[in-house]
PDB file of C-alpha atoms in Angstrom:
ATOM      1  CA  MET A   1     -35.874 102.483  26.501  1.00 35.00           C
ATOM      2  CA  ILE A   2     -33.035 100.107  27.319  1.00 40.00           C
ATOM      3  CA  THR A   3     -29.625 101.059  25.952  1.00 37.00           C
ATOM      4  CA  MET A   4     -27.304  98.147  25.278  1.00 41.00           C
ATOM      5  CA  PHE A   5     -23.638  98.925  25.804  1.00 38.00           C
ATOM      6  CA  ASN A   6     -22.345  97.373  22.584  1.00 40.00           C
ATOM      7  CA  LYS A   7     -23.426  95.229  19.683  1.00 43.00           C
ATOM      8  CA  LYS A   8     -21.104  92.269  19.891  1.00 44.00           C
ATOM      9  CA  TYR A   9     -23.131  89.162  19.353  1.00 46.00           C
ATOM     10  CA  ASN A  10     -20.932  87.017  21.564  1.00 49.00           C
ATOM     11  CA  ILE A  11     -21.481  89.134  24.681  1.00 51.00           C
ATOM     12  CA  ASN A  12     -22.114  87.064  27.825  1.00 60.00           C
ATOM     13  CA  GLU A  13     -23.740  89.522  30.200  1.00 52.00           C
ATOM     14  CA  THR A  14     -25.471  92.899  30.066  1.00 54.00           C
ATOM     15  CA  SER A  15     -27.558  95.238  32.163  1.00 51.00           C
ATOM     16  CA  ILE A  16     -28.759  98.816  32.168  1.00 43.00           C
ATOM     17  CA  LEU A  17     -25.664 100.916  32.668  1.00 40.00           C
ATOM     18  CA  LYS A  18     -26.916 104.509  32.776  1.00 48.00           C
ATOM     19  CA  PRO A  19     -27.423 105.501  36.424  1.00 46.00           C
ATOM     20  CA  GLY A  20     -30.732 107.072  37.319  1.00 54.00           C
ATOM     21  CA  ILE A  21     -32.574 105.749  34.267  1.00 70.00           C
ATOM     22  CA  ARG A  22     -35.408 103.277  34.822  1.00 82.00           C
ATOM     23  CA  ALA A  23     -36.471 101.325  31.755  1.00 84.00           C
ATOM     24  CA  THR A  24     -40.145 100.952  30.901  1.00 87.00           C
ATOM     25  CA  HIS A  25     -39.773  98.231  28.289  1.00 84.00           C
ATOM     26  CA  ILE A  26     -37.253  95.892  26.711  1.00 85.00           C
ATOM     27  CA  SER A  27     -35.953  97.097  23.366  1.00 81.00           C
ATOM     28  CA  ASP A  28     -36.600  94.882  20.354  1.00 81.00           C
ATOM     29  CA  LYS A  29     -32.824  95.046  19.788  1.00 83.00           C
ATOM     30  CA  ILE A  30     -32.467  92.518  22.575  1.00 85.00           C
ATOM     31  CA  LYS A  31     -32.939  89.748  20.010  1.00 83.00           C
ATOM     32  CA  GLU A  32     -29.555  90.648  18.498  1.00 87.00           C
ATOM     33  CA  PHE A  33     -27.789  89.340  21.604  1.00 88.00           C
ATOM     34  CA  THR A  34     -28.193  85.685  20.756  1.00 88.00           C
ATOM     35  CA  LYS A  35     -25.163  84.608  22.821  1.00 91.00           C
ATOM     36  CA  LEU A  36     -26.264  86.401  25.965  1.00 93.00           C
ATOM     37  CA  LYS A  37     -26.112  84.269  29.104  1.00 95.00           C
ATOM     38  CA  VAL A  38     -26.976  86.750  31.878  1.00 96.00           C
ATOM     39  CA  LEU A  39     -29.434  89.635  31.632  1.00 94.00           C
ATOM     40  CA  ARG A  40     -30.038  92.012  34.566  1.00 94.00           C
ATOM     41  CA  LEU A  41     -33.093  94.264  34.324  1.00 93.00           C
ATOM     42  CA  ASN A  42     -34.207  94.474  37.936  1.00 95.00           C
ATOM     43  CA  ASN A  43     -35.534  97.608  39.660  1.00 95.00           C
ATOM     44  CA  ASN A  44     -37.085  99.165  36.598  1.00 95.00           C
ATOM     45  CA  LEU A  45     -40.573  99.987  35.368  1.00 95.00           C
ATOM     46  CA  ILE A  46     -40.901  97.209  32.796  1.00 95.00           C
ATOM     47  CA  SER A  47     -44.502  96.059  32.410  1.00 94.00           C
ATOM     48  CA  LYS A  48     -44.415  93.927  29.273  1.00 91.00           C
ATOM     49  CA  ILE A  49     -42.133  91.196  27.949  1.00 91.00           C
ATOM     50  CA  SER A  50     -42.131  91.015  24.152  1.00 87.00           C
ATOM     51  CA  ASP A  51     -41.719  87.778  22.253  1.00 89.00           C
ATOM     52  CA  ASP A  52     -38.293  89.019  21.063  1.00 89.00           C
ATOM     53  CA  ILE A  53     -36.802  87.726  24.274  1.00 91.00           C
ATOM     54  CA  ALA A  54     -37.486  84.180  23.105  1.00 88.00           C
ATOM     55  CA  ASP A  55     -34.578  84.642  20.655  1.00 91.00           C
ATOM     56  CA  LEU A  56     -32.110  84.595  23.557  1.00 93.00           C
ATOM     57  CA  ILE A  57     -31.706  80.855  23.315  1.00 92.00           C
ATOM     58  CA  GLU A  58     -28.401  80.833  25.259  1.00 95.00           C
ATOM     59  CA  LEU A  59     -29.735  82.836  28.215  1.00 95.00           C
ATOM     60  CA  GLU A  60     -29.091  81.107  31.558  1.00 97.00           C
ATOM     61  CA  ASN A  61     -29.807  83.763  34.169  1.00 97.00           C
ATOM     62  CA  LEU A  62     -32.576  86.380  33.906  1.00 96.00           C
ATOM     63  CA  ILE A  63     -33.049  88.948  36.667  1.00 97.00           C
ATOM     64  CA  LEU A  64     -36.294  90.919  36.483  1.00 97.00           C
ATOM     65  CA  PHE A  65     -37.342  91.436  40.088  1.00 97.00           C
ATOM     66  CA  SER A  66     -38.916  94.749  41.166  1.00 97.00           C
ATOM     67  CA  ASN A  67     -40.623  95.735  37.939  1.00 97.00           C
ATOM     68  CA  LYS A  68     -44.286  95.946  36.893  1.00 97.00           C
ATOM     69  CA  ILE A  69     -44.475  92.775  34.847  1.00 97.00           C
ATOM     70  CA  ILE A  70     -47.850  91.056  34.468  1.00 96.00           C
ATOM     71  CA  ASP A  71     -47.466  88.413  31.742  1.00 94.00           C
ATOM     72  CA  ILE A  72     -44.451  86.063  31.756  1.00 94.00           C
ATOM     73  CA  THR A  73     -45.518  83.650  29.008  1.00 91.00           C
ATOM     74  CA  HIS A  74     -42.587  84.399  26.700  1.00 88.00           C
ATOM     75  CA  LEU A  75     -40.052  83.904  29.474  1.00 90.00           C
ATOM     76  CA  PHE A  76     -41.063  80.292  29.838  1.00 89.00           C
ATOM     77  CA  MET A  77     -39.887  79.627  26.284  1.00 89.00           C
ATOM     78  CA  LEU A  78     -36.172  80.060  27.089  1.00 92.00           C
ATOM     79  CA  PRO A  79     -34.661  76.564  26.778  1.00 92.00           C
ATOM     80  CA  LYS A  80     -31.374  77.043  28.681  1.00 94.00           C
ATOM     81  CA  LEU A  81     -32.587  79.244  31.504  1.00 95.00           C
ATOM     82  CA  ASN A  82     -31.564  77.872  34.896  1.00 96.00           C
ATOM     83  CA  GLU A  83     -32.267  80.883  37.126  1.00 98.00           C
ATOM     84  CA  LEU A  84     -35.232  83.248  36.891  1.00 97.00           C
ATOM     85  CA  HIS A  85     -35.846  86.161  39.275  1.00 98.00           C
ATOM     86  CA  LEU A  86     -39.366  87.600  39.060  1.00 98.00           C
ATOM     87  CA  SER A  87     -40.164  88.616  42.625  1.00 98.00           C
ATOM     88  CA  SER A  88     -41.930  91.913  43.340  1.00 98.00           C
ATOM     89  CA  ASN A  89     -43.927  92.265  40.136  1.00 98.00           C
ATOM     90  CA  PHE A  90     -47.638  92.074  39.296  1.00 98.00           C
ATOM     91  CA  ILE A  91     -47.745  88.510  37.986  1.00 98.00           C
ATOM     92  CA  SER A  92     -51.032  86.670  38.531  1.00 97.00           C
ATOM     93  CA  GLU A  93     -50.518  83.492  36.488  1.00 95.00           C
ATOM     94  CA  ILE A  94     -47.757  80.945  35.925  1.00 94.00           C
ATOM     95  CA  PRO A  95     -47.702  79.732  32.296  1.00 89.00           C
ATOM     96  CA  LEU A  96     -49.068  76.237  31.783  1.00 80.00           C
ATOM     97  CA  ASN A  97     -46.574  75.219  29.124  1.00 77.00           C
ATOM     98  CA  THR A  98     -42.846  75.604  29.290  1.00 79.00           C
ATOM     99  CA  ASN A  99     -39.611  74.723  27.519  1.00 79.00           C
ATOM    100  CA  MET A 100     -37.567  75.484  30.626  1.00 86.00           C
ATOM    101  CA  THR A 101     -36.586  71.952  31.449  1.00 89.00           C
ATOM    102  CA  LYS A 102     -33.213  73.181  32.777  1.00 94.00           C
ATOM    103  CA  LEU A 103     -34.595  75.696  35.257  1.00 96.00           C
ATOM    104  CA  LYS A 104     -33.104  75.214  38.735  1.00 97.00           C
ATOM    105  CA  ASN A 105     -34.052  78.359  40.674  1.00 98.00           C
ATOM    106  CA  LEU A 106     -37.373  80.168  40.339  1.00 98.00           C
ATOM    107  CA  TYR A 107     -38.236  83.271  42.372  1.00 98.00           C
ATOM    108  CA  LEU A 108     -41.862  84.460  42.225  1.00 98.00           C
ATOM    109  CA  SER A 109     -42.389  85.973  45.671  1.00 98.00           C
ATOM    110  CA  ARG A 110     -44.388  89.171  46.202  1.00 98.00           C
ATOM    111  CA  ASN A 111     -46.697  88.874  43.217  1.00 98.00           C
ATOM    112  CA  LYS A 112     -50.442  88.253  42.855  1.00 98.00           C
ATOM    113  CA  ILE A 113     -50.435  84.534  42.062  1.00 98.00           C
ATOM    114  CA  LYS A 114     -53.487  82.566  43.192  1.00 97.00           C
ATOM    115  CA  ILE A 115     -52.777  79.142  41.698  1.00 97.00           C
ATOM    116  CA  ILE A 116     -49.718  77.006  41.046  1.00 96.00           C
ATOM    117  CA  PRO A 117     -50.671  74.916  37.988  1.00 94.00           C
ATOM    118  CA  SER A 118     -50.139  71.164  38.108  1.00 91.00           C
ATOM    119  CA  GLU A 119     -47.937  71.620  35.040  1.00 91.00           C
ATOM    120  CA  ILE A 120     -45.240  72.833  37.421  1.00 92.00           C
ATOM    121  CA  LYS A 121     -44.152  69.189  37.371  1.00 91.00           C
ATOM    122  CA  GLN A 122     -42.603  69.871  33.948  1.00 91.00           C
ATOM    123  CA  LEU A 123     -39.765  71.742  35.675  1.00 93.00           C
ATOM    124  CA  ILE A 124     -37.940  68.519  36.423  1.00 93.00           C
ATOM    125  CA  GLU A 125     -34.602  70.193  37.280  1.00 95.00           C
ATOM    126  CA  LEU A 126     -36.088  72.681  39.745  1.00 96.00           C
ATOM    127  CA  GLU A 127     -34.141  72.825  43.021  1.00 97.00           C
ATOM    128  CA  LEU A 128     -35.400  76.063  44.578  1.00 98.00           C
ATOM    129  CA  PHE A 129     -38.885  77.579  44.318  1.00 98.00           C
ATOM    130  CA  TYR A 130     -39.793  80.734  46.255  1.00 98.00           C
ATOM    131  CA  ILE A 131     -43.404  81.850  45.883  1.00 98.00           C
ATOM    132  CA  SER A 132     -44.053  83.514  49.229  1.00 98.00           C
ATOM    133  CA  PHE A 133     -46.183  86.644  49.718  1.00 98.00           C
ATOM    134  CA  ASN A 134     -48.767  85.741  47.095  1.00 98.00           C
ATOM    135  CA  LEU A 135     -52.464  84.805  47.193  1.00 98.00           C
ATOM    136  CA  LEU A 136     -52.195  81.012  47.208  1.00 98.00           C
ATOM    137  CA  LYS A 137     -54.886  78.976  48.941  1.00 97.00           C
ATOM    138  CA  GLU A 138     -53.791  75.500  47.871  1.00 96.00           C
ATOM    139  CA  ILE A 139     -50.568  73.555  47.382  1.00 95.00           C
ATOM    140  CA  PRO A 140     -50.589  71.221  44.372  1.00 93.00           C
ATOM    141  CA  MET A 141     -49.160  67.836  45.296  1.00 90.00           C
ATOM    142  CA  GLU A 142     -47.206  67.975  42.022  1.00 91.00           C
ATOM    143  CA  LEU A 143     -44.786  70.314  43.787  1.00 91.00           C
ATOM    144  CA  PHE A 144     -43.697  67.453  46.005  1.00 89.00           C
ATOM    145  CA  GLN A 145     -43.191  65.255  42.969  1.00 89.00           C
ATOM    146  CA  LEU A 146     -40.371  67.380  41.592  1.00 92.00           C
ATOM    147  CA  PRO A 147     -37.421  64.998  41.941  1.00 92.00           C
ATOM    148  CA  LYS A 148     -34.706  67.592  42.654  1.00 95.00           C
ATOM    149  CA  LEU A 149     -36.615  70.198  44.643  1.00 96.00           C
ATOM    150  CA  GLU A 150     -34.722  71.021  47.852  1.00 96.00           C
ATOM    151  CA  SER A 151     -36.017  74.410  48.995  1.00 97.00           C
ATOM    152  CA  LEU A 152     -39.679  75.450  48.861  1.00 97.00           C
ATOM    153  CA  ALA A 153     -40.965  78.770  50.224  1.00 98.00           C
ATOM    154  CA  LEU A 154     -44.751  79.096  50.484  1.00 98.00           C
ATOM    155  CA  ASN A 155     -44.883  81.406  53.472  1.00 98.00           C
ATOM    156  CA  ASN A 156     -47.151  84.455  53.719  1.00 98.00           C
ATOM    157  CA  ASN A 157     -49.990  83.148  51.581  1.00 98.00           C
ATOM    158  CA  MET A 158     -53.537  82.047  52.435  1.00 98.00           C
ATOM    159  CA  ILE A 159     -52.962  78.287  52.405  1.00 98.00           C
ATOM    160  CA  ASN A 160     -55.509  76.285  54.406  1.00 96.00           C
ATOM    161  CA  GLU A 161     -54.053  72.803  54.214  1.00 94.00           C
ATOM    162  CA  ILE A 162     -51.113  70.698  53.136  1.00 94.00           C
ATOM    163  CA  PRO A 163     -51.898  67.864  50.688  1.00 91.00           C
ATOM    164  CA  ASP A 164     -52.220  64.520  52.470  1.00 88.00           C
ATOM    165  CA  LYS A 165     -50.669  62.621  49.567  1.00 80.00           C
ATOM    166  CA  LEU A 166     -47.071  63.673  49.202  1.00 78.00           C
ATOM    167  CA  CYS A 167     -44.037  62.096  47.605  1.00 71.00           C
ATOM    168  CA  THR A 168     -41.107  62.263  49.966  1.00 65.00           C
ATOM    169  CA  GLY A 169     -38.756  63.727  47.370  1.00 76.00           C
ATOM    170  CA  ASN A 170     -35.565  65.507  48.419  1.00 90.00           C
ATOM    171  CA  ILE A 171     -36.922  68.619  50.113  1.00 95.00           C
ATOM    172  CA  LYS A 172     -34.557  69.996  52.745  1.00 97.00           C
ATOM    173  CA  SER A 173     -36.158  73.380  53.493  1.00 97.00           C
ATOM    174  CA  LEU A 174     -39.913  73.946  53.706  1.00 97.00           C
ATOM    175  CA  TYR A 175     -41.271  77.368  54.656  1.00 98.00           C
ATOM    176  CA  LEU A 176     -44.994  77.516  55.443  1.00 98.00           C
ATOM    177  CA  SER A 177     -45.231  80.232  58.069  1.00 98.00           C
ATOM    178  CA  HIS A 178     -47.917  82.924  58.018  1.00 98.00           C
ATOM    179  CA  ASN A 179     -50.683  80.867  56.453  1.00 98.00           C
ATOM    180  CA  ARG A 180     -53.952  79.368  57.743  1.00 98.00           C
ATOM    181  CA  ILE A 181     -52.880  75.771  58.173  1.00 98.00           C
ATOM    182  CA  ARG A 182     -54.743  73.843  60.895  1.00 97.00           C
ATOM    183  CA  SER A 183     -52.943  70.507  60.800  1.00 96.00           C
ATOM    184  CA  ILE A 184     -49.896  68.708  59.473  1.00 96.00           C
ATOM    185  CA  PRO A 185     -50.726  65.570  57.451  1.00 94.00           C
ATOM    186  CA  ASP A 186     -48.955  62.307  58.241  1.00 93.00           C
ATOM    187  CA  ALA A 187     -47.339  62.355  54.820  1.00 92.00           C
ATOM    188  CA  LEU A 188     -45.227  65.371  55.711  1.00 94.00           C
ATOM    189  CA  TYR A 189     -43.678  63.482  58.623  1.00 95.00           C
ATOM    190  CA  HIS A 190     -42.252  61.054  56.066  1.00 93.00           C
ATOM    191  CA  ILE A 191     -40.153  63.666  54.274  1.00 94.00           C
ATOM    192  CA  THR A 192     -37.059  62.477  56.078  1.00 95.00           C
ATOM    193  CA  THR A 193     -34.737  64.764  54.101  1.00 96.00           C
ATOM    194  CA  LEU A 194     -36.200  67.837  55.828  1.00 97.00           C
ATOM    195  CA  GLU A 195     -33.637  69.959  57.636  1.00 98.00           C
ATOM    196  CA  GLU A 196     -35.636  73.167  58.099  1.00 98.00           C
ATOM    197  CA  LEU A 197     -39.370  73.416  58.753  1.00 98.00           C
ATOM    198  CA  GLU A 198     -41.073  76.737  59.401  1.00 98.00           C
ATOM    199  CA  MET A 199     -44.721  76.539  60.502  1.00 98.00           C
ATOM    200  CA  ASP A 200     -45.076  79.585  62.738  1.00 98.00           C
ATOM    201  CA  CYS A 201     -48.098  81.888  62.539  1.00 98.00           C
ATOM    202  CA  ASN A 202     -50.656  79.267  61.516  1.00 98.00           C
ATOM    203  CA  ILE A 203     -53.550  77.656  63.416  1.00 98.00           C
ATOM    204  CA  LEU A 204     -51.884  74.401  64.433  1.00 98.00           C
ATOM    205  CA  GLN A 205     -53.373  72.693  67.477  1.00 96.00           C
ATOM    206  CA  LYS A 206     -51.088  69.689  67.766  1.00 96.00           C
ATOM    207  CA  ILE A 207     -47.888  68.084  66.540  1.00 97.00           C
ATOM    208  CA  SER A 208     -47.950  64.344  65.949  1.00 97.00           C
ATOM    209  CA  PRO A 209     -45.450  62.008  67.655  1.00 98.00           C
ATOM    210  CA  MET A 210     -44.618  61.030  64.080  1.00 97.00           C
ATOM    211  CA  ILE A 211     -42.341  64.053  64.008  1.00 98.00           C
ATOM    212  CA  LYS A 212     -39.693  61.625  65.254  1.00 97.00           C
ATOM    213  CA  ASN A 213     -39.331  60.481  61.619  1.00 97.00           C
ATOM    214  CA  LEU A 214     -37.750  63.800  60.623  1.00 97.00           C
ATOM    215  CA  ILE A 215     -34.336  62.604  61.693  1.00 97.00           C
ATOM    216  CA  ASN A 216     -32.404  65.265  59.763  1.00 98.00           C
ATOM    217  CA  LEU A 217     -34.318  68.229  61.146  1.00 98.00           C
ATOM    218  CA  THR A 218     -32.082  70.980  62.543  1.00 98.00           C
ATOM    219  CA  PHE A 219     -34.441  73.980  62.597  1.00 98.00           C
ATOM    220  CA  LEU A 220     -38.121  73.965  63.620  1.00 98.00           C
ATOM    221  CA  THR A 221     -40.399  76.954  64.186  1.00 98.00           C
ATOM    222  CA  LEU A 222     -43.902  76.528  65.590  1.00 98.00           C
ATOM    223  CA  SER A 223     -44.431  79.902  67.239  1.00 98.00           C
ATOM    224  CA  TYR A 224     -47.749  81.746  67.225  1.00 98.00           C
ATOM    225  CA  ASN A 225     -50.005  78.730  66.838  1.00 98.00           C
ATOM    226  CA  GLN A 226     -52.546  77.133  69.194  1.00 97.00           C
ATOM    227  CA  LEU A 227     -50.429  74.281  70.545  1.00 97.00           C
ATOM    228  CA  THR A 228     -51.145  73.051  74.057  1.00 96.00           C
ATOM    229  CA  HIS A 229     -48.219  70.632  74.195  1.00 95.00           C
ATOM    230  CA  ILE A 230     -45.314  69.262  72.194  1.00 96.00           C
ATOM    231  CA  PRO A 231     -44.649  65.520  71.927  1.00 97.00           C
ATOM    232  CA  LYS A 232     -41.747  64.010  73.811  1.00 97.00           C
ATOM    233  CA  GLU A 233     -40.766  62.244  70.586  1.00 97.00           C
ATOM    234  CA  ILE A 234     -39.082  65.486  69.519  1.00 97.00           C
ATOM    235  CA  SER A 235     -36.274  64.317  71.779  1.00 97.00           C
ATOM    236  CA  LEU A 236     -35.402  61.700  69.147  1.00 97.00           C
ATOM    237  CA  LEU A 237     -34.386  64.435  66.715  1.00 97.00           C
ATOM    238  CA  LYS A 238     -30.722  64.416  67.671  1.00 96.00           C
ATOM    239  CA  LYS A 239     -29.726  66.888  64.947  1.00 97.00           C
ATOM    240  CA  LEU A 240     -32.219  69.520  66.104  1.00 98.00           C
ATOM    241  CA  ARG A 241     -30.453  72.721  67.105  1.00 98.00           C
ATOM    242  CA  ILE A 242     -33.178  75.377  67.170  1.00 98.00           C
ATOM    243  CA  ILE A 243     -36.844  75.035  68.065  1.00 98.00           C
ATOM    244  CA  SER A 244     -39.207  77.955  68.552  1.00 98.00           C
ATOM    245  CA  ILE A 245     -42.555  77.289  70.251  1.00 97.00           C
ATOM    246  CA  SER A 246     -43.174  80.785  71.601  1.00 97.00           C
ATOM    247  CA  HIS A 247     -46.638  82.305  71.968  1.00 97.00           C
ATOM    248  CA  ASN A 248     -48.675  79.122  72.107  1.00 97.00           C
ATOM    249  CA  ARG A 249     -50.693  77.619  74.977  1.00 96.00           C
ATOM    250  CA  ILE A 250     -48.047  75.191  76.168  1.00 96.00           C
ATOM    251  CA  GLN A 251     -47.825  74.573  79.896  1.00 94.00           C
ATOM    252  CA  GLU A 252     -45.035  72.016  80.023  1.00 94.00           C
ATOM    253  CA  ILE A 253     -41.995  71.029  77.992  1.00 95.00           C
ATOM    254  CA  PRO A 254     -41.223  67.300  78.198  1.00 95.00           C
ATOM    255  CA  ASN A 255     -37.996  66.616  80.082  1.00 94.00           C
ATOM    256  CA  GLU A 256     -36.880  64.371  77.257  1.00 95.00           C
ATOM    257  CA  VAL A 257     -36.793  67.334  74.857  1.00 95.00           C
ATOM    258  CA  MET A 258     -34.387  69.196  77.103  1.00 92.00           C
ATOM    259  CA  THR A 259     -31.853  66.373  76.744  1.00 93.00           C
ATOM    260  CA  ILE A 260     -31.123  67.134  73.082  1.00 95.00           C
ATOM    261  CA  PRO A 261     -27.471  68.242  72.911  1.00 93.00           C
ATOM    262  CA  ASN A 262     -26.829  71.922  72.086  1.00 94.00           C
ATOM    263  CA  LEU A 263     -30.539  72.663  71.642  1.00 96.00           C
ATOM    264  CA  MET A 264     -31.692  76.286  71.672  1.00 97.00           C
ATOM    265  CA  ILE A 265     -35.390  76.560  72.566  1.00 96.00           C
ATOM    266  CA  ASN A 266     -37.587  79.662  72.541  1.00 96.00           C
ATOM    267  CA  TYR A 267     -40.715  79.166  74.657  1.00 95.00           C
ATOM    268  CA  ARG A 268     -41.618  82.749  75.535  1.00 95.00           C
ATOM    269  CA  GLY A 269     -45.268  83.712  75.611  1.00 94.00           C
ATOM    270  CA  ASN A 270     -46.511  80.372  76.963  1.00 94.00           C
ATOM    271  CA  ASN A 271     -47.767  79.338  80.388  1.00 85.00           C
ATOM    272  CA  ILE A 272     -44.869  77.087  81.308  1.00 83.00           C
ATOM    273  CA  ILE A 273     -45.308  75.711  84.804  1.00 69.00           C
TER     274      ILE A 273
END
């Protein structure tokens, strides 16, 4: 049982204070803390979220990673929540309806999620979404329609393809490594805000010359794919500082690429002539 450290209704932040005790549930007394803004309950044994938590209408930051939570329906009813940490649980579904129109950061990595519902587009303030190490096979194009999304982590899933109809949006960091992706659609090469792109450990066979459109790219990883060459147009990415193409089937690096100022390139594990 969770022990709250006092009963002042205007308290701003609380957590479990007794060392060595791991909570198994959230006490129904939680609803008394109506002014609570930050609640830390990570690294416990909590498996169920009661509907009492919906009374925390002022809550802005909820930290519940490393528990045993399965159902998160009631959490998506918190109207002022802007940061939600739920990584390392047993969650299999993302609720279809939500009141969390102010949510900015959502962490759902290391769960058992198979589908991201199209209703994710309701999270119009979302800036960061980490859902790596799950069981995803598809990426809904609605993700790329979120107007403020800047960082998207989809690595370590079972994704086969990237949607070929994407809105450019404002994405700066896109992590897609350790999936089963065979090709990059043309639409992705039009996300000109991209600064970091991780595509290592997939099944990519080629990179389009259209990569030249990613003019703000600084970090690019393509290691452990099936690439036989890289396009010389990469040389037009003047902001690029790190590129990893190790462990592919590349035999030659275009001279033009080597002219990028201050570029660090990892090409180990290829057959460079």
